């Protein structure tokens, strides 16, 4: 039997984690987080373990008749009570849409009771869906009716607060609130009109049972989405007696792969008990509980991925490459925060890369890994270590909960480009409270160019070239590097291309605009840390906490924007293998091992921290002591030996000694052969050319 | 025939010799006279000379021998100096120059094995910028 839906309202509200309603997808997280002002009003519902937390309290689900058995439901109403009319303390809650001016305190009518709405303008919220900033609320029939014997209960824990996230419907402004019907020492029930209920009992004479079919809506939807998980085979309806109906409680089939613990078993048993009719105005109970499951889950050794479209889970598939909005989750800064982000696209083969020296650096600020830089000192490094290794944190402090993948002390050749925004790592242990260190997210690699340096010639001839002269350059981080001798007489510059992630640096020497040499070096020291397998760590985390992760990532991405988890419940949802390594910031906070990272320090070889820090160019030249001035040749060398020429000229254009080669003398008329031969000989052995006499 | 006596002070392989004219004298050929190596008889000129010019031959000769005979008769022999004789023709030649004294003709980047080099070296340095700043550096952490 379907829930009578009277309206679907789309509310274009804004969602952030400061003072608004945060509502997760309807079926991936069957809970509603409502904030009012700055406090969290309702916390997430912890599914199969049958626990939930509200504010700072944790409420287990048990069969004890005297224990509290509260849970929050989304899209439904539920309550529980004993079957024997004994006093008990139970909590019940429902998601309601109430007029903005609604005052819960007006329901106060002593002990016991019900939610009563004489104005018939309270709407039961049967489903919620979120698509980023659009929230769709499905309203069920309103709660109405009176039973004269019922009394009303003061809901001391429900505040009439003016929550944000109001929406308009049917001429009235509504707000979404969670109504608590707090503990009662007497029987109580909720009056739900027949139109809403499948099989309902009137309790006009104070007897009878009441039931609620609200769960049907949720169950049916889940069944349609993932039938292999949810089935209705256990649900039966029987009609007996005088209009009373028995309804087998439907209980959440535990997901395969989810650990069942004692609480879950009791919970399942509890909810599976059929309705009981009692006399005297006591009730029967019916639990509405839908176990929440994670977005990704395993069943029968097969992994399933949610198909999400416009914020709503529309189905599941075992094809991890299937298109789904879950692959495109981004926070407001554009970072992909999908649990399993799609692999990066291959580079465009047609894209030209004309710069052979362009560095291939990491796309800082995107992807899974982020890097942060801070001036190092002993206290800062210790604080980082402490922040990483502790588990128990003060929720009001911003904390760094991430998977630490690297830690280096670097001495780059220039300042590391970093965002102007700073992030603070709070020392989480008492002795570090208030001793904050500031870190900035790395936005690029620290590249810089030094120079130019002019290398003068000395001889101005072949002696300034190899093999007679040679040039070497000392490049800090890298060591000595030979340069081609043609740099003599030119200028060189040195560009350092750093890789802040690897802690390495490449130095390229340019002569003009041409690279002439390059060398690599190390500019960092690794700080090794001990960590357990990251995948295992995250695999143990409950991905349902993505609600927090979502809220957190709505703000500026980065450290410090994560709200720490509350409580240390044993998370049982198991992610499959390495796919557990997701980008949700707060996953780490959910592990129980406080020794996740243990940073220790040591120095290593090749450390740039100790070394020559200046560029030095060394030119090795031959000596010639015969003449200390240019052209650095023996005295008389030019007149007696001459310099290498290898040029063509007319004899009368020359002066001084010329020694020719293969002289053609046939043009000299009147000379005998012997004379020509002599002329040729003299020209080829050395002729001094002078000016003719005047 | 008439010949001119000169005194030359330039090296043989000089294009335009510095010739000092002394005197013209009458010479007779002694026997067969070669253009390249003439033998002539002249009256003792009473001066020292080392070159003579035979206009009939159009050549300058370097004196190779001078023999004074009785009666003040001098026998002279010479060898042709084609450099001096044909210096104007030589001056107009296009030549390929291997080596030259004139620096304007020098090709300094060409290796020259005639220039002596010592085995010892000298070191020159150019000091550049400081690359590694002072201080202890910074920490970079990577997280997921």
PDB file of C-alpha atoms in Angstrom, chain B:
ATOM      1  CA  UNK B   1     126.035  48.055 -72.768  1.00  0.00           C
ATOM      2  CA  UNK B   2     125.280  50.198 -69.827  1.00  0.00           C
ATOM      3  CA  UNK B   3     124.458  48.663 -66.508  1.00  0.00           C
ATOM      4  CA  UNK B   4     123.494  50.278 -63.223  1.00  0.00           C
ATOM      5  CA  UNK B   5     125.205  49.421 -60.027  1.00  0.00           C
ATOM      6  CA  UNK B   6     123.070  49.234 -56.823  1.00  0.00           C
ATOM      7  CA  UNK B   7     123.479  48.614 -53.220  1.00  0.00           C
ATOM      8  CA  UNK B   8     120.596  46.504 -51.806  1.00  0.00           C
ATOM      9  CA  UNK B   9     119.868  46.432 -48.070  1.00  0.00           C
ATOM     10  CA  UNK B  10     116.708  44.377 -48.085  1.00  0.00           C
ATOM     11  CA  UNK B  11     116.226  40.650 -47.660  1.00  0.00           C
ATOM     12  CA  UNK B  12     116.054  38.638 -50.758  1.00  0.00           C
ATOM     13  CA  UNK B  13     112.382  37.702 -50.153  1.00  0.00           C
ATOM     14  CA  UNK B  14     111.263  41.296 -49.921  1.00  0.00           C
ATOM     15  CA  UNK B  15     108.929  42.383 -52.624  1.00  0.00           C
ATOM     16  CA  UNK B  16     110.220  45.917 -53.087  1.00  0.00           C
ATOM     17  CA  UNK B  17     113.878  46.011 -52.099  1.00  0.00           C
ATOM     18  CA  UNK B  18     115.465  49.080 -50.778  1.00  0.00           C
ATOM     19  CA  UNK B  19     117.940  49.709 -53.621  1.00  0.00           C
ATOM     20  CA  UNK B  20     120.378  52.574 -53.569  1.00  0.00           C
ATOM     21  CA  UNK B  21     121.515  53.507 -57.051  1.00  0.00           C
ATOM     22  CA  UNK B  22     125.299  53.975 -57.280  1.00  0.00           C
ATOM     23  CA  UNK B  23     126.383  54.611 -60.837  1.00  0.00           C
ATOM     24  CA  UNK B  24     125.927  53.610 -64.412  1.00  0.00           C
ATOM     25  CA  UNK B  25     128.883  51.879 -65.966  1.00  0.00           C
ATOM     26  CA  UNK B  26     129.699  50.379 -69.309  1.00  0.00           C
ATOM     27  CA  UNK B  27     129.898  46.625 -69.376  1.00  0.00           C
ATOM     28  CA  UNK B  28     130.983  44.173 -72.002  1.00  0.00           C
ATOM     29  CA  UNK B  29     129.874  40.627 -72.266  1.00  0.00           C
ATOM     30  CA  UNK B  30     132.465  38.111 -71.560  1.00  0.00           C
ATOM     31  CA  UNK B  31     131.872  35.172 -73.751  1.00  0.00           C
ATOM     32  CA  UNK B  32     128.277  33.945 -74.064  1.00  0.00           C
ATOM     33  CA  UNK B  33     126.066  35.882 -71.678  1.00  0.00           C
ATOM     34  CA  UNK B  34     123.151  34.137 -69.928  1.00  0.00           C
ATOM     35  CA  UNK B  35     120.119  36.181 -69.011  1.00  0.00           C
ATOM     36  CA  UNK B  36     119.857  34.303 -65.760  1.00  0.00           C
ATOM     37  CA  UNK B  37     123.526  34.346 -64.846  1.00  0.00           C
ATOM     38  CA  UNK B  38     125.398  37.018 -66.782  1.00  0.00           C
ATOM     39  CA  UNK B  39     129.216  37.492 -66.690  1.00  0.00           C
ATOM     40  CA  UNK B  40     130.354  41.009 -67.510  1.00  0.00           C
ATOM     41  CA  UNK B  41     133.558  43.059 -67.680  1.00  0.00           C
ATOM     42  CA  UNK B  42     133.590  46.556 -66.347  1.00  0.00           C
ATOM     43  CA  UNK B  43     136.147  49.079 -65.321  1.00  0.00           C
ATOM     44  CA  UNK B  44     136.796  49.046 -61.645  1.00  0.00           C
ATOM     45  CA  UNK B  45     134.080  51.338 -60.346  1.00  0.00           C
ATOM     46  CA  UNK B  46     135.955  51.894 -57.145  1.00  0.00           C
ATOM     47  CA  UNK B  47     132.780  51.386 -55.027  1.00  0.00           C
ATOM     48  CA  UNK B  48     131.166  48.488 -53.340  1.00  0.00           C
ATOM     49  CA  UNK B  49     127.983  47.233 -54.907  1.00  0.00           C
ATOM     50  CA  UNK B  50     125.928  44.047 -54.565  1.00  0.00           C
ATOM     51  CA  UNK B  51     123.302  44.442 -57.229  1.00  0.00           C
ATOM     52  CA  UNK B  52     123.362  45.561 -60.809  1.00  0.00           C
ATOM     53  CA  UNK B  53     120.637  46.185 -63.301  1.00  0.00           C
ATOM     54  CA  UNK B  54     120.905  45.264 -66.985  1.00  0.00           C
ATOM     55  CA  UNK B  55     118.466  47.367 -68.840  1.00  0.00           C
ATOM     56  CA  UNK B  56     118.843  45.344 -71.985  1.00  0.00           C
ATOM     57  CA  UNK B  57     117.702  42.338 -70.035  1.00  0.00           C
ATOM     58  CA  UNK B  58     115.245  44.221 -67.880  1.00  0.00           C
ATOM     59  CA  UNK B  59     116.401  42.466 -64.828  1.00  0.00           C
ATOM     60  CA  UNK B  60     118.087  43.002 -61.573  1.00  0.00           C
ATOM     61  CA  UNK B  61     120.944  40.781 -60.606  1.00  0.00           C
ATOM     62  CA  UNK B  62     122.453  39.905 -57.339  1.00  0.00           C
ATOM     63  CA  UNK B  63     126.260  40.016 -57.554  1.00  0.00           C
ATOM     64  CA  UNK B  64     127.658  36.578 -57.089  1.00  0.00           C
ATOM     65  CA  UNK B  65     131.321  37.368 -57.797  1.00  0.00           C
ATOM     66  CA  UNK B  66     133.621  40.314 -58.379  1.00  0.00           C
ATOM     67  CA  UNK B  67     137.154  39.706 -59.634  1.00  0.00           C
ATOM     68  CA  UNK B  68     139.566  42.536 -60.164  1.00  0.00           C
ATOM     69  CA  UNK B  69     142.077  41.937 -62.860  1.00  0.00           C
ATOM     70  CA  UNK B  70     145.261  43.858 -63.637  1.00  0.00           C
ATOM     71  CA  UNK B  71     144.609  47.091 -65.434  1.00  0.00           C
ATOM     72  CA  UNK B  72     141.637  47.954 -63.253  1.00  0.00           C
ATOM     73  CA  UNK B  73     139.431  45.531 -65.089  1.00  0.00           C
ATOM     74  CA  UNK B  74     136.672  43.892 -62.996  1.00  0.00           C
ATOM     75  CA  UNK B  75     134.923  40.725 -63.913  1.00  0.00           C
ATOM     76  CA  UNK B  76     131.421  40.523 -62.324  1.00  0.00           C
ATOM     77  CA  UNK B  77     128.907  37.663 -62.206  1.00  0.00           C
ATOM     78  CA  UNK B  78     125.316  37.841 -61.101  1.00  0.00           C
ATOM     79  CA  UNK B  79     122.145  35.799 -60.608  1.00  0.00           C
ATOM     80  CA  UNK B  80     118.738  36.995 -61.562  1.00  0.00           C
ATOM     81  CA  UNK B  81     116.522  38.325 -58.792  1.00  0.00           C
ATOM     82  CA  UNK B  82     113.020  37.666 -60.130  1.00  0.00           C
ATOM     83  CA  UNK B  83     111.397  39.089 -57.024  1.00  0.00           C
ATOM     84  CA  UNK B  84     112.896  42.499 -57.607  1.00  0.00           C
ATOM     85  CA  UNK B  85     112.735  42.199 -61.343  1.00  0.00           C
ATOM     86  CA  UNK B  86     109.068  41.294 -61.433  1.00  0.00           C
ATOM     87  CA  UNK B  87     107.777  42.786 -58.216  1.00  0.00           C
ATOM     88  CA  UNK B  88     105.024  44.693 -59.916  1.00  0.00           C
ATOM     89  CA  UNK B  89     103.758  41.480 -61.461  1.00  0.00           C
ATOM     90  CA  UNK B  90     104.032  39.690 -58.182  1.00  0.00           C
ATOM     91  CA  UNK B  91     102.108  42.413 -56.448  1.00  0.00           C
ATOM     92  CA  UNK B  92      99.177  41.818 -58.680  1.00  0.00           C
ATOM     93  CA  UNK B  93      98.968  38.103 -58.045  1.00  0.00           C
ATOM     94  CA  UNK B  94      95.907  36.559 -56.321  1.00  0.00           C
ATOM     95  CA  UNK B  95      97.276  34.155 -53.803  1.00  0.00           C
ATOM     96  CA  UNK B  96      95.975  31.819 -51.105  1.00  0.00           C
ATOM     97  CA  UNK B  97      97.706  32.777 -47.926  1.00  0.00           C
ATOM     98  CA  UNK B  98      98.585  30.074 -45.443  1.00  0.00           C
ATOM     99  CA  UNK B  99     100.111  32.261 -42.822  1.00  0.00           C
ATOM    100  CA  UNK B 100     100.447  35.973 -42.495  1.00  0.00           C
ATOM    101  CA  UNK B 101     101.991  38.503 -40.260  1.00  0.00           C
ATOM    102  CA  UNK B 102      99.128  40.915 -40.657  1.00  0.00           C
ATOM    103  CA  UNK B 103      96.487  40.301 -37.934  1.00  0.00           C
ATOM    104  CA  UNK B 104      93.817  41.365 -40.305  1.00  0.00           C
ATOM    105  CA  UNK B 105      94.598  38.269 -42.281  1.00  0.00           C
ATOM    106  CA  UNK B 106      94.609  36.008 -39.245  1.00  0.00           C
ATOM    107  CA  UNK B 107      91.991  33.349 -38.646  1.00  0.00           C
ATOM    108  CA  UNK B 108      92.278  33.100 -34.876  1.00  0.00           C
ATOM    109  CA  UNK B 109      89.730  30.350 -34.374  1.00  0.00           C
ATOM    110  CA  UNK B 110      91.701  27.994 -36.568  1.00  0.00           C
ATOM    111  CA  UNK B 111      93.993  25.743 -34.679  1.00  0.00           C
ATOM    112  CA  UNK B 112      97.636  26.722 -35.002  1.00  0.00           C
ATOM    113  CA  UNK B 113     100.178  24.136 -34.096  1.00  0.00           C
ATOM    114  CA  UNK B 114     102.995  26.695 -34.447  1.00  0.00           C
ATOM    115  CA  UNK B 115     101.838  28.573 -31.354  1.00  0.00           C
ATOM    116  CA  UNK B 116     103.564  27.033 -28.385  1.00  0.00           C
ATOM    117  CA  UNK B 117     101.432  25.884 -25.456  1.00  0.00           C
ATOM    118  CA  UNK B 118     102.615  25.075 -21.988  1.00  0.00           C
ATOM    119  CA  UNK B 119     101.483  21.962 -20.198  1.00  0.00           C
ATOM    120  CA  UNK B 120     100.601  23.930 -17.126  1.00  0.00           C
ATOM    121  CA  UNK B 121      97.171  25.469 -16.766  1.00  0.00           C
ATOM    122  CA  UNK B 122      95.652  28.479 -15.168  1.00  0.00           C
ATOM    123  CA  UNK B 123      92.273  28.545 -13.450  1.00  0.00           C
ATOM    124  CA  UNK B 124      89.831  31.364 -13.716  1.00  0.00           C
ATOM    125  CA  UNK B 125      86.571  31.467 -11.795  1.00  0.00           C
ATOM    126  CA  UNK B 126      83.238  33.169 -12.132  1.00  0.00           C
ATOM    127  CA  UNK B 127      81.272  33.278  -8.920  1.00  0.00           C
ATOM    128  CA  UNK B 128      77.523  33.102  -9.385  1.00  0.00           C
ATOM    129  CA  UNK B 129      74.509  33.504  -7.168  1.00  0.00           C
ATOM    130  CA  UNK B 130      73.764  31.753  -3.965  1.00  0.00           C
ATOM    131  CA  UNK B 131      71.178  29.123  -4.742  1.00  0.00           C
ATOM    132  CA  UNK B 132      70.501  27.525  -1.419  1.00  0.00           C
ATOM    133  CA  UNK B 133      69.269  30.049   1.039  1.00  0.00           C
ATOM    134  CA  UNK B 134      70.381  29.970   4.553  1.00  0.00           C
ATOM    135  CA  UNK B 135      68.117  28.416   7.111  1.00  0.00           C
ATOM    136  CA  UNK B 136      66.921  24.960   7.870  1.00  0.00           C
ATOM    137  CA  UNK B 137      64.449  24.660   5.054  1.00  0.00           C
ATOM    138  CA  UNK B 138      60.808  23.838   5.159  1.00  0.00           C
ATOM    139  CA  UNK B 139      58.670  20.796   5.539  1.00  0.00           C
ATOM    140  CA  UNK B 140      56.439  19.615   2.779  1.00  0.00           C
ATOM    141  CA  UNK B 141      53.842  17.057   3.572  1.00  0.00           C
ATOM    142  CA  UNK B 142      51.713  15.226   1.106  1.00  0.00           C
ATOM    143  CA  UNK B 143      48.313  13.936   2.029  1.00  0.00           C
ATOM    144  CA  UNK B 144      45.421  12.258   0.430  1.00  0.00           C
TER     145      UNK B 144
END
